[in-house]
Amino acid sequence: MSGHSNYEPKTGIERWLDTRLPIVRLAYDSIIDFPTPKNLNYWWTFGGILAVCLGIQLVTGIVLAMHYVPHVDHAFASVERIMRDVNYGWLIRYMHANGASMFFIAVYIHMFRGLYYGSYKAPREVLWILGCVIYLLMMATAFMGYVLPWGQMSFHGAVVITNLFGALPIVGEAITTWLWGGFAVDNPTLNRFFSLHYLLPFMIAGVVGLHIWALHVPGNNNPTGVNVKSKEDTVPFHPYYTVKDGFAIVVFLILFASFVFYNPNALGHADNYIPANPLVTPAHIVPEWYFLPFYAILRAVPDKLGGVLLMFGAIAVMFVLPWLDTSKVRSMRYRPTAKLYFFIFLLACLILGYCGGQLPDDHVIPHLSTFTLIDADLNSFVWLSRFAALYYFAYFLVILPILGLTETPLPQPESISAPVLSHPANAPAGAAASPEKRG
Amino acid sequence: MLRKGIALAALGLAMLSAPAALAAGAAAPVKHVEYSFEGPFGKFDQAQLQRGYKVYREVCSACHSMTLMSFRNLGQKDGPFYDPKYPNPNDNPYVKSIAKDYQIKDIDSETGDVIERPGTSADRFPSPFPNEPAARASNGGALPPDLSVMAKARHHGPQYIYSLLTGYKEPPAGLKVGVGQHYNPYMAGDVTAAWSGPHDKVPPGGFIAMAPPLAAGQVTFDDGTKSTLEQEAKDVAAFLTWASEPKMQERKSFGFAAMIYLLIFAGLLYASYRKIWKNVAH
Ligand code: HEM
């Protein structure tokens, strides 16, 4: 999309079109000829996987919307009717419901990839921020989608989440009323959630376009984090990465299919097969697994407003990450200390996710009461969430800013082609390239 | 790196599939029952579905509706009365005769009067009560839930239903059971408030307003199967599982073909990948 183009229109019609709307040139430059670092590993295939996930959600979603009835009296039965009476409706609905989970598995891997290899650093800050926007839109879309089948979790999840906005001072109550379209979660809420659930994925598609545009200006980062220096360092996207991404996509689809065909309700919650009943609150309201880390942060704070702010802060902090990390070295391959902190960060996120699915006051180590600190036993999920949340924020706000100034990175290779010889995995010691300056 | 990644992904998935926590006064873990429809190649046992339908019809349907079910469903592929001779289940004579036994409320299209006519295979299973207050009034204030998707609406649905139906027990000494209530260790709930025994020995489970609906010999099975309580419970749970997920068998066999296709496709792509990248040092 930028820089030199090698496209040569071959046929008359291509030449004609090229001088009017160079769309074939755009496609050629971005997915055929695009020079791509030759050392990308499988963590880089998740971009393509995410595009496939979005495509699957759009196609299955549009078909579902042809049969779905957005009304509190009919929504639940209409989803069941899709699965019973629409040809292959079970396939379409289970693909859509599990597709949301698969989408989040892929996006989380994609994001941790970026964190590990420093893909958010200059000159890719805008690319990273656009990714964060996509992630926010995905969360909003998935939340509203989960409300649509109008089961018990749909309804009570919607109540819990929309009520969070009520914690905001002054405007809170007005915002919740506005979201609900009334004074409680009811038919108007379902109607607008359906409308927005249909709209947002197309906005995601638009931002994905910008994201790819912003990718094609600086080009891909790579596992060494070292800039592309010469043509030696790259291969054309096609066929090298079309085939590698293609392979990864199909492997991912095998995982996807194993859920859709053999365990379609494993990632959902049984209570959502009970039609929504405002008068009966489920014993244990839990969001979908992909929201659990944020749910744990929310509940870690004893104060409601504080919890809401911290939860949104957990996402907001990702937007400013490019300016928090002070290290000039992109890849953590060459930052052994940062690497250690990164893996602890990954662990903290998994712990948060686990805590989000537990009752806050339950013991982490069963049958062991220690002592009460502030409001709960120290051996409880709420305290574990607090420690993990503390680390989550410390990683962004303390560790990455300071570490970049104090650590001594390992020597980085001269170029991408060099470490083919000097990567610790396939080279004798001592073959490393010139030592790298601090920071 | 890749190996580490796979290990991490596996860990993540293990955490994902970790069961959600149980509430404080947890119910007893469900009994283990084996069903023919379990596993990637599992199929419904048609004779069992027929017995299960009979239990539903003769016992449960007195209180529980199944509003998502029509008679024609009984004759569709993989259903209890499927007959390959009648690919269109509406033509299935057995299904038609079941439907005919019911009187369905309708509106006479000439006069507009409310009438009753014999059921057809396109009719839904009639509900036992005209509305919710009527259902509650007949059941001591409790509402018998619709059973159409019951097997999906509880964890370990088929095992849970079996355990619930066979699990009624004399309440242990120290447990005060309210009027119209019954103690069942498999029912969700918390009996702490009704328990006067030791604090750390609160019995599992909860109270349920449904009296034990089944007893040995209550339903006579047409295929001669001995009608023990366990058999009736197992069969009706199988029927409810089929009703919750009537396309399960189609899903699994479709899935098998899809898996083979994807595996072959992945193999071809991997071979192409190796070939294309052969001369690139990376
Ligand atoms: C970013 C992409 C999308 C995500 C993450 C997503 C997520 C979800 C989720 C989590 C559900 C609830 C599934 C369930 O438990 O039943 C859902 C339902 C639904 N979605 Fe989407 N969706 C996406 C795109 C779309 C699109 C593009 C459409 C239509 C244009 C659509 C239409 C529907 C409909 C009609 C339902 C209700 C039926 C059902 O519950 O299965 N979705 N979506």
Short mmCIF file of C-alpha atoms in Angstrom, two decimals, chain B residues 35-223:
data_model
loop_
_atom_site.label_atom_id
_atom_site.label_comp_id
_atom_site.label_asym_id
_atom_site.label_seq_id
_atom_site.Cartn_x
_atom_site.Cartn_y
_atom_site.Cartn_z
CA TYR B 35 -25.12 -43.89 27.34
CA SER B 36 -24.87 -45.07 23.77
CA PHE B 37 -24.76 -41.49 22.50
CA GLU B 38 -21.55 -40.52 24.28
CA GLY B 39 -18.25 -40.05 22.50
CA PRO B 40 -17.45 -38.86 18.98
CA PHE B 41 -19.18 -41.84 17.35
CA GLY B 42 -22.02 -42.24 19.83
CA LYS B 43 -25.52 -42.89 18.47
CA PHE B 44 -28.95 -42.76 20.04
CA ASP B 45 -30.44 -46.13 20.84
CA GLN B 46 -33.82 -46.04 19.13
CA ALA B 47 -35.44 -48.62 21.42
CA GLN B 48 -34.27 -46.62 24.41
CA LEU B 49 -35.72 -43.40 22.95
CA GLN B 50 -39.06 -45.16 22.46
CA ARG B 51 -39.09 -46.35 26.06
CA GLY B 52 -38.03 -42.89 27.21
CA TYR B 53 -40.82 -41.25 25.25
CA LYS B 54 -43.29 -43.59 26.88
CA VAL B 55 -42.05 -42.57 30.33
CA TYR B 56 -42.34 -38.90 29.40
CA ARG B 57 -45.76 -39.33 27.96
CA GLU B 58 -47.22 -41.43 30.75
CA VAL B 59 -45.57 -39.72 33.70
CA CYS B 60 -43.71 -36.44 33.18
CA SER B 61 -46.11 -34.88 30.68
CA ALA B 62 -48.71 -34.64 33.44
CA CYS B 63 -46.73 -31.69 34.77
CA HIS B 64 -43.95 -30.77 32.31
CA SER B 65 -44.47 -29.17 28.91
CA MET B 66 -42.10 -29.59 25.96
CA THR B 67 -43.11 -26.60 23.89
CA LEU B 68 -40.30 -26.88 21.36
CA MET B 69 -41.35 -30.38 20.32
CA SER B 70 -43.84 -31.33 17.61
CA PHE B 71 -45.13 -34.83 17.01
CA ARG B 72 -43.40 -34.89 13.64
CA ASN B 73 -40.06 -34.62 15.48
CA LEU B 74 -40.66 -38.12 16.87
CA GLY B 75 -40.47 -39.50 13.34
CA GLN B 76 -37.54 -37.48 12.02
CA LYS B 77 -34.14 -38.96 11.34
CA ASP B 78 -32.50 -40.38 14.49
CA GLY B 79 -35.77 -39.86 16.38
CA PRO B 80 -37.61 -42.53 18.44
CA PHE B 81 -40.04 -43.51 15.68
CA TYR B 82 -37.95 -42.79 12.60
CA ASP B 83 -38.74 -45.17 9.80
CA PRO B 84 -36.63 -44.96 6.60
CA LYS B 85 -39.80 -45.77 4.64
CA TYR B 86 -41.14 -42.32 5.57
CA PRO B 87 -38.42 -39.74 4.96
CA ASN B 88 -41.04 -37.07 5.59
CA PRO B 89 -41.92 -37.63 9.25
CA ASN B 90 -45.36 -36.09 8.74
CA ASP B 91 -46.32 -39.21 6.77
CA ASN B 92 -45.11 -41.64 9.40
CA PRO B 93 -48.27 -43.60 10.39
CA TYR B 94 -47.01 -44.29 13.89
CA VAL B 95 -46.40 -40.60 14.52
CA LYS B 96 -49.80 -39.76 13.06
CA SER B 97 -51.49 -42.23 15.37
CA ILE B 98 -49.69 -40.82 18.43
CA ALA B 99 -50.80 -37.31 17.46
CA LYS B 100 -54.39 -38.44 16.89
CA ASP B 101 -54.67 -39.58 20.50
CA TYR B 102 -54.45 -35.96 21.64
CA GLN B 103 -57.19 -33.37 21.49
CA ILE B 104 -55.81 -30.03 20.34
CA LYS B 105 -57.53 -26.69 20.96
CA ASP B 106 -58.12 -24.78 17.76
CA ILE B 107 -60.33 -22.13 16.19
CA ASP B 108 -62.96 -23.25 13.74
CA SER B 109 -62.10 -21.31 10.60
CA GLU B 110 -65.77 -21.06 9.56
CA THR B 111 -67.42 -20.04 12.80
CA GLY B 112 -64.54 -18.74 14.88
CA ASP B 113 -65.58 -20.98 17.75
CA VAL B 114 -63.00 -22.59 20.00
CA ILE B 115 -63.04 -26.28 19.16
CA GLU B 116 -61.06 -29.40 19.92
CA ARG B 117 -59.81 -31.57 17.09
CA PRO B 118 -57.57 -34.64 16.96
CA GLY B 119 -53.85 -33.80 16.73
CA THR B 120 -51.79 -34.04 13.55
CA SER B 121 -48.08 -34.68 13.18
CA ALA B 122 -47.50 -30.94 12.68
CA ASP B 123 -48.93 -30.06 16.11
CA ARG B 124 -46.77 -29.26 19.07
CA PHE B 125 -46.83 -31.43 22.19
CA PRO B 126 -49.76 -29.99 24.14
CA SER B 127 -48.84 -28.40 27.48
CA PRO B 128 -50.40 -29.85 30.64
CA PHE B 129 -51.44 -26.47 32.01
CA PRO B 130 -53.04 -23.52 30.23
CA ASN B 131 -50.70 -20.99 31.87
CA GLU B 132 -48.06 -20.48 34.53
CA PRO B 133 -50.37 -19.66 37.46
CA ALA B 134 -52.34 -22.83 36.75
CA ALA B 135 -49.13 -24.86 36.69
CA ARG B 136 -48.01 -23.36 39.99
CA ALA B 137 -51.41 -23.79 41.58
CA SER B 138 -51.29 -27.52 40.88
CA ASN B 139 -47.73 -27.92 42.13
CA GLY B 140 -47.71 -26.25 45.50
CA GLY B 141 -46.47 -22.96 44.07
CA ALA B 142 -43.53 -24.47 42.15
CA LEU B 143 -43.32 -24.30 38.37
CA PRO B 144 -42.44 -27.53 36.56
CA PRO B 145 -39.89 -26.31 34.01
CA ASP B 146 -40.27 -26.98 30.31
CA LEU B 147 -38.22 -30.07 29.43
CA SER B 148 -37.45 -29.29 25.75
CA VAL B 149 -33.80 -28.41 26.36
CA MET B 150 -33.42 -29.73 29.91
CA ALA B 151 -30.46 -31.96 29.07
CA LYS B 152 -28.50 -28.90 27.88
CA ALA B 153 -29.66 -26.65 30.70
CA ARG B 154 -27.86 -28.57 33.48
CA HIS B 155 -24.24 -29.58 33.80
CA HIS B 156 -23.84 -33.23 32.77
CA GLY B 157 -27.51 -33.11 31.68
CA PRO B 158 -28.27 -36.81 31.02
CA GLN B 159 -26.40 -37.98 34.13
CA TYR B 160 -27.96 -35.20 36.18
CA ILE B 161 -31.53 -36.08 35.21
CA TYR B 162 -30.87 -39.74 35.94
CA SER B 163 -29.30 -38.91 39.31
CA LEU B 164 -32.12 -36.56 40.26
CA LEU B 165 -34.85 -39.08 39.42
CA THR B 166 -33.15 -41.99 41.20
CA GLY B 167 -31.58 -39.95 43.97
CA TYR B 168 -34.48 -39.13 46.32
CA LYS B 169 -33.48 -40.05 49.86
CA GLU B 170 -34.95 -40.01 53.34
CA PRO B 171 -33.77 -36.68 54.74
CA PRO B 172 -30.99 -37.26 57.29
CA ALA B 173 -31.95 -36.65 60.94
CA GLY B 174 -31.56 -32.96 61.66
CA LEU B 175 -32.83 -31.76 58.30
CA LYS B 176 -36.20 -30.05 58.35
CA VAL B 177 -38.05 -30.51 55.08
CA GLY B 178 -40.82 -28.00 54.36
CA VAL B 179 -44.38 -28.92 53.36
CA GLY B 180 -44.55 -29.99 49.71
CA GLN B 181 -40.77 -30.20 49.52
CA HIS B 182 -38.53 -33.24 49.13
CA TYR B 183 -34.88 -33.69 49.88
CA ASN B 184 -32.67 -34.64 46.95
CA PRO B 185 -28.86 -34.67 47.22
CA TYR B 186 -28.48 -33.94 43.49
CA MET B 187 -30.70 -30.88 43.37
CA ALA B 188 -28.91 -27.53 43.29
CA GLY B 189 -29.42 -25.43 46.38
CA ASP B 190 -28.27 -24.99 49.92
CA VAL B 191 -29.97 -26.70 52.87
CA THR B 192 -27.87 -24.98 55.56
CA ALA B 193 -30.81 -22.95 56.87
CA ALA B 194 -32.87 -26.10 57.48
CA TRP B 195 -30.02 -28.06 59.06
CA SER B 196 -29.67 -28.42 62.80
CA GLY B 197 -26.80 -30.93 62.75
CA PRO B 198 -23.08 -30.17 62.96
CA HIS B 199 -21.89 -27.17 60.95
CA ASP B 200 -19.31 -29.00 58.89
CA LYS B 201 -21.69 -31.84 58.00
CA VAL B 202 -24.37 -29.97 56.02
CA PRO B 203 -25.93 -32.57 53.67
CA PRO B 204 -25.31 -32.02 49.97
CA GLY B 205 -28.05 -30.97 47.57
CA GLY B 206 -31.29 -29.11 48.06
CA PHE B 207 -35.05 -29.28 48.25
CA ILE B 208 -37.26 -29.90 45.25
CA ALA B 209 -41.00 -29.44 44.95
CA MET B 210 -41.35 -32.44 42.62
CA ALA B 211 -42.34 -35.58 44.49
CA PRO B 212 -40.41 -38.66 43.31
CA PRO B 213 -42.17 -39.11 39.95
CA LEU B 214 -40.99 -42.62 39.14
CA ALA B 215 -41.23 -46.00 40.82
CA ALA B 216 -40.38 -49.51 39.70
CA GLY B 217 -43.02 -50.97 37.42
CA GLN B 218 -44.74 -47.66 36.83
CA VAL B 219 -44.40 -47.84 33.05
CA THR B 220 -44.80 -51.08 31.12
CA PHE B 221 -42.25 -51.17 28.32
CA ASP B 222 -43.55 -52.55 25.03
CA ASP B 223 -40.24 -54.24 24.22
#
